[in-house]
CSV table of C-alpha atoms in Angstrom, one decimal:
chain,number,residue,atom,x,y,z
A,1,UNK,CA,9.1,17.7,23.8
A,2,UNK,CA,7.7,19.3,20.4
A,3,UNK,CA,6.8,22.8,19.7
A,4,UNK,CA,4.0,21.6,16.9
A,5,UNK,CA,0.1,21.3,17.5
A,6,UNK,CA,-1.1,19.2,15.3
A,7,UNK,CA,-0.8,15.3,14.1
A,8,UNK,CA,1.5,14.8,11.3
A,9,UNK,CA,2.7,11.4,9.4
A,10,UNK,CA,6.3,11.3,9.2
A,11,UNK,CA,7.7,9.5,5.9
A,12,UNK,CA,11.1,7.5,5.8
A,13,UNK,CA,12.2,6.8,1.9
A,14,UNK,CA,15.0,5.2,3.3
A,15,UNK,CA,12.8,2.6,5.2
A,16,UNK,CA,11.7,1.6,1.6
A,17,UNK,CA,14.7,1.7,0.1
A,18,UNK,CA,15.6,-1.2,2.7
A,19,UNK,CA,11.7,-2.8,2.2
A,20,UNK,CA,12.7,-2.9,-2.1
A,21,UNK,CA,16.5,-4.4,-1.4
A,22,UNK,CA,14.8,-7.1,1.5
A,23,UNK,CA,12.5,-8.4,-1.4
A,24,UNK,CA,14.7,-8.4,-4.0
A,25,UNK,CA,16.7,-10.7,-1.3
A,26,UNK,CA,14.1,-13.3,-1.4
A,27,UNK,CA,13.2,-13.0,-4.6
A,28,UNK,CA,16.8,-14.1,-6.1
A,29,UNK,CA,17.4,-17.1,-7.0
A,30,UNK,CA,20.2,-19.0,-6.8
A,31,UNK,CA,21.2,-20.2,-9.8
A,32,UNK,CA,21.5,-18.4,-13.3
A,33,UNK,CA,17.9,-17.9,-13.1
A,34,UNK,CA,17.2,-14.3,-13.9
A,35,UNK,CA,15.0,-12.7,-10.9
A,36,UNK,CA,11.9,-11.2,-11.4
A,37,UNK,CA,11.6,-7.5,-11.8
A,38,UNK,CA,9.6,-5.6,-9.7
A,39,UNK,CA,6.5,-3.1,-9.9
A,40,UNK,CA,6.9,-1.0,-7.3
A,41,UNK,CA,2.9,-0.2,-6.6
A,42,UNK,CA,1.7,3.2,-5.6
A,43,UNK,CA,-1.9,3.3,-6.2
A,44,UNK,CA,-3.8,5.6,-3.6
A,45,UNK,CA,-0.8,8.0,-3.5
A,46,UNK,CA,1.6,5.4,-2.7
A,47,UNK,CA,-0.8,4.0,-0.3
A,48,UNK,CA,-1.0,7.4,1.9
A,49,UNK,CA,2.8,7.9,2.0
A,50,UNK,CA,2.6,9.9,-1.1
A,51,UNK,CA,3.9,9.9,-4.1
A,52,UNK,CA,6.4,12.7,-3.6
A,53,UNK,CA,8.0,11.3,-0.3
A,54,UNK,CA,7.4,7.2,-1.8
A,55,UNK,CA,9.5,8.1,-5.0
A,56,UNK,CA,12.8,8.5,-3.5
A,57,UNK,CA,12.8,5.1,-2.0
A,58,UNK,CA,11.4,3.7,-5.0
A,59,UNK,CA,14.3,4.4,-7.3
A,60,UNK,CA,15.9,1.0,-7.6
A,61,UNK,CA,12.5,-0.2,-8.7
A,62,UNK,CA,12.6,-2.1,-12.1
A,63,UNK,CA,8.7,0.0,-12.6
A,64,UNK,CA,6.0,2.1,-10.9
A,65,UNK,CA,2.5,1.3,-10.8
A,66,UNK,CA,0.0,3.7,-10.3
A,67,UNK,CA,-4.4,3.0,-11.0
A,68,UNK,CA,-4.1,5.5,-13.7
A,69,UNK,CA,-3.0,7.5,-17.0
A,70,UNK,CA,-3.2,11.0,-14.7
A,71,UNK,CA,-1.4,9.4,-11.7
A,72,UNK,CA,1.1,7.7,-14.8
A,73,UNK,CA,1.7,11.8,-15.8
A,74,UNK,CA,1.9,12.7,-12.0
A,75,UNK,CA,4.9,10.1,-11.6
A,76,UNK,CA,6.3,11.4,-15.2
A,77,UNK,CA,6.2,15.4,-13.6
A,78,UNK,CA,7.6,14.2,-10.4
A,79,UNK,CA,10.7,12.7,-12.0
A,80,UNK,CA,9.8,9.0,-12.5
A,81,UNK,CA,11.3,8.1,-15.5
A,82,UNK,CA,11.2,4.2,-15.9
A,83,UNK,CA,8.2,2.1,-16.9
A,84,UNK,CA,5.1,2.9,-15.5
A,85,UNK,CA,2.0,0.3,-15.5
A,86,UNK,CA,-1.1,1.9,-15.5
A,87,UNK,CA,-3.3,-0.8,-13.4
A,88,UNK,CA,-6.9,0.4,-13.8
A,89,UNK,CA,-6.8,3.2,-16.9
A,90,UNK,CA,-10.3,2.0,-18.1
A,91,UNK,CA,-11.8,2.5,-21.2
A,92,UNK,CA,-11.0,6.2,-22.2
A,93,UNK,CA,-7.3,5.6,-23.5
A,94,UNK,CA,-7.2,8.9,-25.3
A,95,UNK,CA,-4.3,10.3,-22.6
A,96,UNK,CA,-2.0,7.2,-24.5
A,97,UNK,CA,-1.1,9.7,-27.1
A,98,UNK,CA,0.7,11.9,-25.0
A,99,UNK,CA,4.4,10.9,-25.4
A,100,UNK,CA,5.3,11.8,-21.9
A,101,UNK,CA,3.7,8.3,-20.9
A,102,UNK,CA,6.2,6.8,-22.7
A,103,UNK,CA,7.4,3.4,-21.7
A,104,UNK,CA,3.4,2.5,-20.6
A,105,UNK,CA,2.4,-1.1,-19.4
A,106,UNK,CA,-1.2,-0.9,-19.9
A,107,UNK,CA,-3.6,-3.6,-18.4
A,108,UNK,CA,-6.3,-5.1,-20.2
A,109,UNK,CA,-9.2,-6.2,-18.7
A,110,UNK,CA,-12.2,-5.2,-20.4
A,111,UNK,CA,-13.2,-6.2,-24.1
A,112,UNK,CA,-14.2,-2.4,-25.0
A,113,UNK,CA,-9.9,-1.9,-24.8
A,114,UNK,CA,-9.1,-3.2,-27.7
A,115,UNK,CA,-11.4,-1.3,-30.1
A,116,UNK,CA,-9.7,2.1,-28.2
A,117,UNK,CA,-6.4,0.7,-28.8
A,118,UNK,CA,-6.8,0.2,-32.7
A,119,UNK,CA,-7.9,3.7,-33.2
A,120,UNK,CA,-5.0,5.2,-31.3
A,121,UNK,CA,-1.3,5.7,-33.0
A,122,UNK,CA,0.3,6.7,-30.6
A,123,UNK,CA,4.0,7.6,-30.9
A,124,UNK,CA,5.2,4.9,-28.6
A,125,UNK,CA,3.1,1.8,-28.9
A,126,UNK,CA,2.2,0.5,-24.8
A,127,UNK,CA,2.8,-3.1,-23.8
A,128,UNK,CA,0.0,-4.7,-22.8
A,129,UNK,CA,-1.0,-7.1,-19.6
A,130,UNK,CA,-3.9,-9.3,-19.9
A,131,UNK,CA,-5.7,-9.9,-17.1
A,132,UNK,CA,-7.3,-12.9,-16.2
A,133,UNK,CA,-10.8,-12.1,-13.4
A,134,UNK,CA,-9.2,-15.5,-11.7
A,135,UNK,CA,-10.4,-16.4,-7.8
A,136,UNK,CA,-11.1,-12.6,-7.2
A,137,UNK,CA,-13.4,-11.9,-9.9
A,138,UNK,CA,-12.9,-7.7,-9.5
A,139,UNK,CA,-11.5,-7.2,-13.0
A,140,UNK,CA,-10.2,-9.4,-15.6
A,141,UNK,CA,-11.7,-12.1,-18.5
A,142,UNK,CA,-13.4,-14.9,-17.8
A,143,UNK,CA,-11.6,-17.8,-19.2
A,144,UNK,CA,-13.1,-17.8,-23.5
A,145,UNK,CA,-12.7,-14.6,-23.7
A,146,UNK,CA,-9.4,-14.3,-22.2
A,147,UNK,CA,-8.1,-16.7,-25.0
A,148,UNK,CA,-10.2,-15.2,-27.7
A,149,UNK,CA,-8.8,-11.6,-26.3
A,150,UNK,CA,-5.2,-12.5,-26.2
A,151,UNK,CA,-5.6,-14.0,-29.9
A,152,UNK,CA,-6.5,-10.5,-31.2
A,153,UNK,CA,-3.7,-8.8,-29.5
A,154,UNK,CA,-1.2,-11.5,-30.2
A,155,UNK,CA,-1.9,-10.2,-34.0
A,156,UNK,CA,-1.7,-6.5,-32.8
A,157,UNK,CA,1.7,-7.5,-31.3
A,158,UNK,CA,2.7,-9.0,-34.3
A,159,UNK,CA,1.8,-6.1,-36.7
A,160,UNK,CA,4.0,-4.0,-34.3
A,161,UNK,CA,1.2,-1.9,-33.0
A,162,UNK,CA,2.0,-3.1,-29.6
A,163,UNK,CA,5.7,-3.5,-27.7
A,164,UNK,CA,4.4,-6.5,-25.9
A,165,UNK,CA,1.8,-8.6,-24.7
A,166,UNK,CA,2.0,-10.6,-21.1
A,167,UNK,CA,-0.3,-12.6,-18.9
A,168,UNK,CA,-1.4,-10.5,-15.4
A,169,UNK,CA,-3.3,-12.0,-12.3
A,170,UNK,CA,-4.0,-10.9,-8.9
A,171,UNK,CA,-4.8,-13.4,-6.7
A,172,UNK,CA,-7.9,-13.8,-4.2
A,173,UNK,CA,-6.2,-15.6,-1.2
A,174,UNK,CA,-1.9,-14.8,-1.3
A,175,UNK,CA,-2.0,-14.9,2.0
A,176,UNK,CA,-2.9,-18.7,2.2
A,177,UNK,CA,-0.5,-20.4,0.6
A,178,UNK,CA,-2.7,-23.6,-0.2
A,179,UNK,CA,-5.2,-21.3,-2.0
A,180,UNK,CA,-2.6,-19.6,-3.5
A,181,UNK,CA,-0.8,-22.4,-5.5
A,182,UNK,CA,-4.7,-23.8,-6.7
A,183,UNK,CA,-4.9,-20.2,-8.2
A,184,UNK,CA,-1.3,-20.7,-9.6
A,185,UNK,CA,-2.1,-23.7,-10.9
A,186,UNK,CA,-5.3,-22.8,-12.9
A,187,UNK,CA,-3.8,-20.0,-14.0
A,188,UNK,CA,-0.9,-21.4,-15.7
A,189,UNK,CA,-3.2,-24.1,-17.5
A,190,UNK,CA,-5.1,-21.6,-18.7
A,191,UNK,CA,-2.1,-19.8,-20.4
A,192,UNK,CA,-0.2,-23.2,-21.1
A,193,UNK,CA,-0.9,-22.6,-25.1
A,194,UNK,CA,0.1,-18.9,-24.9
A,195,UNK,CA,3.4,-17.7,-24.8
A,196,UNK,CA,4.7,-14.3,-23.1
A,197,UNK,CA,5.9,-13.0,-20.0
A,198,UNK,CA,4.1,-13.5,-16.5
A,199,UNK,CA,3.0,-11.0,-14.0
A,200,UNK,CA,1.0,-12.7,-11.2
A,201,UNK,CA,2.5,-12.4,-7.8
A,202,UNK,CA,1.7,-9.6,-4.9
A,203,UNK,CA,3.6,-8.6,-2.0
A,204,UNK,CA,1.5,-11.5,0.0
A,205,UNK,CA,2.0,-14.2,-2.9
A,206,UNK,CA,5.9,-13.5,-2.4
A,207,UNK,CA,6.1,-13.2,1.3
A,208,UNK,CA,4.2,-16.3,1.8
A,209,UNK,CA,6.0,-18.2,-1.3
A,210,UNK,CA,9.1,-16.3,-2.3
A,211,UNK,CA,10.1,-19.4,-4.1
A,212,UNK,CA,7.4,-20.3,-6.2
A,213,UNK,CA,7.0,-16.4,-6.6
A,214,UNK,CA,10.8,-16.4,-8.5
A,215,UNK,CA,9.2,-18.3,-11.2
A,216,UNK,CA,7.6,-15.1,-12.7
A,217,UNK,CA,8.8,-12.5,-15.0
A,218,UNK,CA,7.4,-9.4,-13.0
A,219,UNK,CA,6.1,-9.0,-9.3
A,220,UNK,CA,3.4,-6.1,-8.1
A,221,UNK,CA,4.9,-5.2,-4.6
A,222,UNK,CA,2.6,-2.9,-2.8
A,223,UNK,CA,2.1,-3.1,1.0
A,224,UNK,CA,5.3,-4.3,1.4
A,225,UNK,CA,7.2,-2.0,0.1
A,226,UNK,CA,5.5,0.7,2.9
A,227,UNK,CA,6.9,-1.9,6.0
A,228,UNK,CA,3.4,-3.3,6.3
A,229,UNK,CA,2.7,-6.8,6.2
A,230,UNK,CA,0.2,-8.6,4.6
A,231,UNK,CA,-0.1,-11.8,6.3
A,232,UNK,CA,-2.4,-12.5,9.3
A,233,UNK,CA,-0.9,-12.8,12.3
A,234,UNK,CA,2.8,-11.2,11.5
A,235,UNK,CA,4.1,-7.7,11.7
A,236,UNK,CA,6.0,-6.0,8.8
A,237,UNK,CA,9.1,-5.8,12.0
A,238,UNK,CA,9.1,-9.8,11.9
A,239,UNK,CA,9.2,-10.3,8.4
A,240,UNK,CA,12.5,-7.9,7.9
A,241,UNK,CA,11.1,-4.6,7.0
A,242,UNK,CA,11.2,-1.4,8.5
A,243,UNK,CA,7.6,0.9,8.6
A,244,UNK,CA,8.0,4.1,6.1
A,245,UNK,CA,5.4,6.0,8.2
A,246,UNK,CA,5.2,7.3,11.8
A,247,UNK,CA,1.9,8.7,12.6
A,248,UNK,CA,2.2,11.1,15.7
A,249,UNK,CA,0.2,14.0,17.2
A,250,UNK,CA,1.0,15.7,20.5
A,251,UNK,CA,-0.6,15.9,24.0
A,252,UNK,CA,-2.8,19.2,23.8
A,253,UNK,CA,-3.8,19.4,27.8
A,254,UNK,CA,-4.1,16.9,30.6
A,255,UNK,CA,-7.2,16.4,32.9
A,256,UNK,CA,-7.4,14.7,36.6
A,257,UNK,CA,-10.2,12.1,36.8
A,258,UNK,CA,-11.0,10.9,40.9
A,259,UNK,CA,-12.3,7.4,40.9
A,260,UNK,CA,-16.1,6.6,39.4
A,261,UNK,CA,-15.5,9.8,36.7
A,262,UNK,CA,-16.0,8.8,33.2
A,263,UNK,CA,-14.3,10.0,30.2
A,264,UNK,CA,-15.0,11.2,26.6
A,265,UNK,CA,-18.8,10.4,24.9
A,266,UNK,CA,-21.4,8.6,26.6
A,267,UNK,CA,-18.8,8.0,29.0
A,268,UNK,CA,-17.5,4.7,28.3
A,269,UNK,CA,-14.7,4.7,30.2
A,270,UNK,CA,-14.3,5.3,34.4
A,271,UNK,CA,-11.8,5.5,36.5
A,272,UNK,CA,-11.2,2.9,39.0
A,273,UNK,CA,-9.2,5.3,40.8
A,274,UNK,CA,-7.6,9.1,41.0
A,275,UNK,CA,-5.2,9.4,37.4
A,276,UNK,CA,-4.5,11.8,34.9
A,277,UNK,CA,-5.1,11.2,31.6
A,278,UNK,CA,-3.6,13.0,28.6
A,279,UNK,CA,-5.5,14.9,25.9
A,280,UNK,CA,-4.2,13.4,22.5
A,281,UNK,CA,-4.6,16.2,19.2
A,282,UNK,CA,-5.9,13.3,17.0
A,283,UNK,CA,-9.4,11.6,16.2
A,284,UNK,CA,-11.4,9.9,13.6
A,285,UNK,CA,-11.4,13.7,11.4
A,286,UNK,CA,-7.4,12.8,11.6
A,287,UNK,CA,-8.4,9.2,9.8
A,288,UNK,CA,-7.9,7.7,13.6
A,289,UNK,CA,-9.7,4.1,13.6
A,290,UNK,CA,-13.3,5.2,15.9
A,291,UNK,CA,-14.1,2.0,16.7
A,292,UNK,CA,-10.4,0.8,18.5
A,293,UNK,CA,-11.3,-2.1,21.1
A,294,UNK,CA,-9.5,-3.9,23.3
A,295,UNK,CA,-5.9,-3.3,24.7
A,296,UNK,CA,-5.5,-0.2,22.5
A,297,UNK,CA,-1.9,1.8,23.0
A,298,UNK,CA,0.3,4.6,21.9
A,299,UNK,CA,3.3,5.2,22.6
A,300,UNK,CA,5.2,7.6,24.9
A,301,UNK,CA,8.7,8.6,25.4
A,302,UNK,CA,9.0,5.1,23.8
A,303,UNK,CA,6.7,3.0,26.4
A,304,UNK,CA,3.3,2.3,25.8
A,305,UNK,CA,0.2,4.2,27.1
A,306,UNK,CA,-3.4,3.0,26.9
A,307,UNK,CA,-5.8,4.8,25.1
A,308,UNK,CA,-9.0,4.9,27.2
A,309,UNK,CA,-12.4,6.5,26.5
A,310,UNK,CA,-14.0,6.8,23.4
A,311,UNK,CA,-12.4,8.2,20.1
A,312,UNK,CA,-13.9,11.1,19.3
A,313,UNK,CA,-13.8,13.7,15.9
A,314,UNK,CA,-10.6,15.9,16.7
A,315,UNK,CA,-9.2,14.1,20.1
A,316,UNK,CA,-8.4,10.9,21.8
A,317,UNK,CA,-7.5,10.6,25.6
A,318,UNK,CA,-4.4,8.0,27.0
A,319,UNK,CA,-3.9,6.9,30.4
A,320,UNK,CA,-1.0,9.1,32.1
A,321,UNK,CA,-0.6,7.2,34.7
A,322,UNK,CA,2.5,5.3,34.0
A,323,UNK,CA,3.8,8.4,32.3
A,324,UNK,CA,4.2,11.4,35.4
A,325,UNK,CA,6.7,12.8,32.8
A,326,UNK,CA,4.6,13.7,30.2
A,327,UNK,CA,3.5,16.9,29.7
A,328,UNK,CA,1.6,19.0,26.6
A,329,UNK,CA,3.2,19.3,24.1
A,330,UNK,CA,4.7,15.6,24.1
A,331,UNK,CA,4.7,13.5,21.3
A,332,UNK,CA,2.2,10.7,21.1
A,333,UNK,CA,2.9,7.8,18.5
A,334,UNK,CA,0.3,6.4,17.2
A,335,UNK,CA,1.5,3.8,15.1
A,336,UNK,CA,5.2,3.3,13.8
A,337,UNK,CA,8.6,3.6,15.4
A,338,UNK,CA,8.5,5.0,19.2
A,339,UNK,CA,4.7,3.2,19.1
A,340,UNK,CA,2.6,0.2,18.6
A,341,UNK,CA,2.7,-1.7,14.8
A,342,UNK,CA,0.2,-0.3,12.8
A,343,UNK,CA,-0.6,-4.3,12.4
A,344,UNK,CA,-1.7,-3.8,15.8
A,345,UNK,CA,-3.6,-0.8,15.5
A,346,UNK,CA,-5.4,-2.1,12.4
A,347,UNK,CA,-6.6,-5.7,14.4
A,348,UNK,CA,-8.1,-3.5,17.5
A,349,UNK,CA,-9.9,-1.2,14.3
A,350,UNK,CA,-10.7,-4.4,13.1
A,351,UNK,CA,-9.7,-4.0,9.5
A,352,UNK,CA,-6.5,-4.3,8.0
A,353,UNK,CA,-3.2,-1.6,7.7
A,354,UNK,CA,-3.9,-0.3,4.3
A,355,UNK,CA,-7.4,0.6,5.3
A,356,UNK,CA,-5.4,3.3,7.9
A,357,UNK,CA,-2.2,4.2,5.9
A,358,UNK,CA,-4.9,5.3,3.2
A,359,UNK,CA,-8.1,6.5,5.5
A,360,UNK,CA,-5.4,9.3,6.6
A,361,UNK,CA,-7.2,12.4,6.3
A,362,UNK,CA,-6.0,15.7,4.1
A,363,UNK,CA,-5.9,17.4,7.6
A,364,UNK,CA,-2.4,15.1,8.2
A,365,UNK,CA,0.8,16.7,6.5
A,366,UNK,CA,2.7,14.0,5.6
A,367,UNK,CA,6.3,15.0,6.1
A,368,UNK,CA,9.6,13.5,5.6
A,369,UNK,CA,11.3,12.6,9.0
A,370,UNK,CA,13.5,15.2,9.7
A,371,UNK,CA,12.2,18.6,8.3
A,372,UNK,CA,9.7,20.7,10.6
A,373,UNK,CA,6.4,19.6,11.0
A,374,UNK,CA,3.2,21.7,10.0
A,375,UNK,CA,2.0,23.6,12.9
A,376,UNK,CA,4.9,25.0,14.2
């Protein structure tokens, strides 16, 4: 039993400390190959784990990436001290002059980049990823002007206004590994007449191909790194890593229904019989999934308890009925250890687990497991 009130994410940086180390493990190879390095990603505040819990499991990273030059300075004032590549800084690179930004991989993936970049002199000169639009077509150069693009910064790196230039592509389909060797494939021909490092593969592209994925110079691990996997069909659990984050709330109240009474909105749910049913102190305002469907659980004093009714804004209602222990002010988890995978969770939402880890709501402290949760 808890004394606190309200739902609170708990954050483990020692569960990605062990997600980092289990994909270096498949990532090196086993002759004198050099492995790839890693970019630890933490866009969207290290993917709703935030960056001041993520950062102590990231560490042993080789580099951080963030979306952009304020979240770069964030990392810098929170301690990160390593390379940092700025994934989406756009077109205003003014911020590049600040030396606190210093070493800055900076992708290109607009043409209106370069003319910032040759009116800036900055006091460290950024190294530069070009990206290619590929299969997804979000961001990136289309194939003439990716060539006619790297030409001119070849000759920037060259003149020593740049500390290097390298070729960056995110895949459409890493999860498929058919699809994902085509895009391999015409990506490489496309650079085949121009020389510098690669950084192409994800935290799919490696779980789904660690060994083709060892042929590059730099990786972009995201979901991953968080215990979350990104491939259809497996859980984070089954692929070796441990989930960072623990969402939980506790049980508010409990109601009696008799058989034929219905539950929550529009009454969606009714009993079949006399049970007790638990009032949960989460809903969609919490950045719970509304639309859950199916065999939705939680868990309970480490068994499973279905959720039954309709989410609604501030509470959710569970089943009690194989549960005559519980009592408010018991912990409910929603998804992480002592509950269901938030795979699971994110297949009844139908959508995937970034979409919740991210969709958590300002109203959830995050915490990391062990101090006192918010709401004591």
């Amino acid at each position: 039993m808890t004394e606190y009130r309200y739902g609170a994410a708990l954050i483990d940086p020692q569960a990605i400390v062990h997600n980092l180390r289990q994909l270096r493990r498949l990532l090196d190879p086993p002759g004198p190959q050099a492995a790839p390095r890693i970019w630890a990603v933490a866009k969207a505040d290290a993917y709703g784990h935030t960056l001041e819990h993520a950062l102590a499991g990231l560490s042993e990273a080789d580099g951080l990436g963030v979306l952009t030059l304020d979240d770069a300075l964030r990392s810098r004032r929170l301690g990160w001290n390593g390379p940092i590549l700025a994934m989406g800084a756009g077109s205003d690179l003014s911020a590049l002059e600040d030396p606190a930004l210093h070493s800055l991989h900076l992708i290109v993936d607009q043409p209106d980049q370069l003319a910032d970049l040759s009116r800036l002199q900055p006091l460290h000169a950024p190294y530069v990823w070009l990206r290619h639009c590929g299969e997804l077509n979000h961001a990136g150069l289309q194939a003439d002007d990716y060539r006619k693009t790297y030409h001119v910064l070849h000759a920037e790196l060259q003149a020593g206004r740049l500390a290097g230039l390298g070729h960056l592509q995110h895949y459409a389909s890493a999860e498929n590994p058919e699809q994902l060797r085509k895009e391999r494939l015409a990506f490489h021909e496309l650079i085949s007449a121009m020389p510098g490092p690669l950084c192409t593969e994800n935290s799919a592209a490696v779980l789904s191909d660690h060994m083709s994925a060892r042929a590059t110079d730099w990786v972009r691990c995201g979901i991953a790194l968080y215990g979350i996997s990104p491939l259809h069909g497996r859980t984070g659990r089954s692929l070796g890593l441990r989930p960072a984050m623990t969402f939980q709330a506790p049980i508010y109240a409990t109601q009696k229904l008799c058989g034929g009474q219905g539950v929550g909105y529009n009454g969606i749910f009714r009993a079949e019989r006399d049970m007790r049913i638990g009032l949960v102190r989460c809903g969609y305002a919490d950045g719970y999934p509304r639309g859950v469907q199916g065999p939705c659980v939680v868990g309970i004093h480490g068994r499973m308890a279905a959720i039954v009714g309709r989410v609604s804004m501030d509470t959710l209602t569970v089943d009690l009925s194989g549960h005559p222990e519980a009592v408010p002010g018991d912990v409910v988890s929603l998804w992480g250890p002592g509950g269901p995978d938030i795979e699971s969770v994110a297949g009844w939402a139908g959508t995937i687990s970034a979409h919740l880890c991210v969709g958590l709501t300002a109203r959830v402290p995050r915490i990391l497991r062990g101090q006192t949760p918010c709401g004591v």
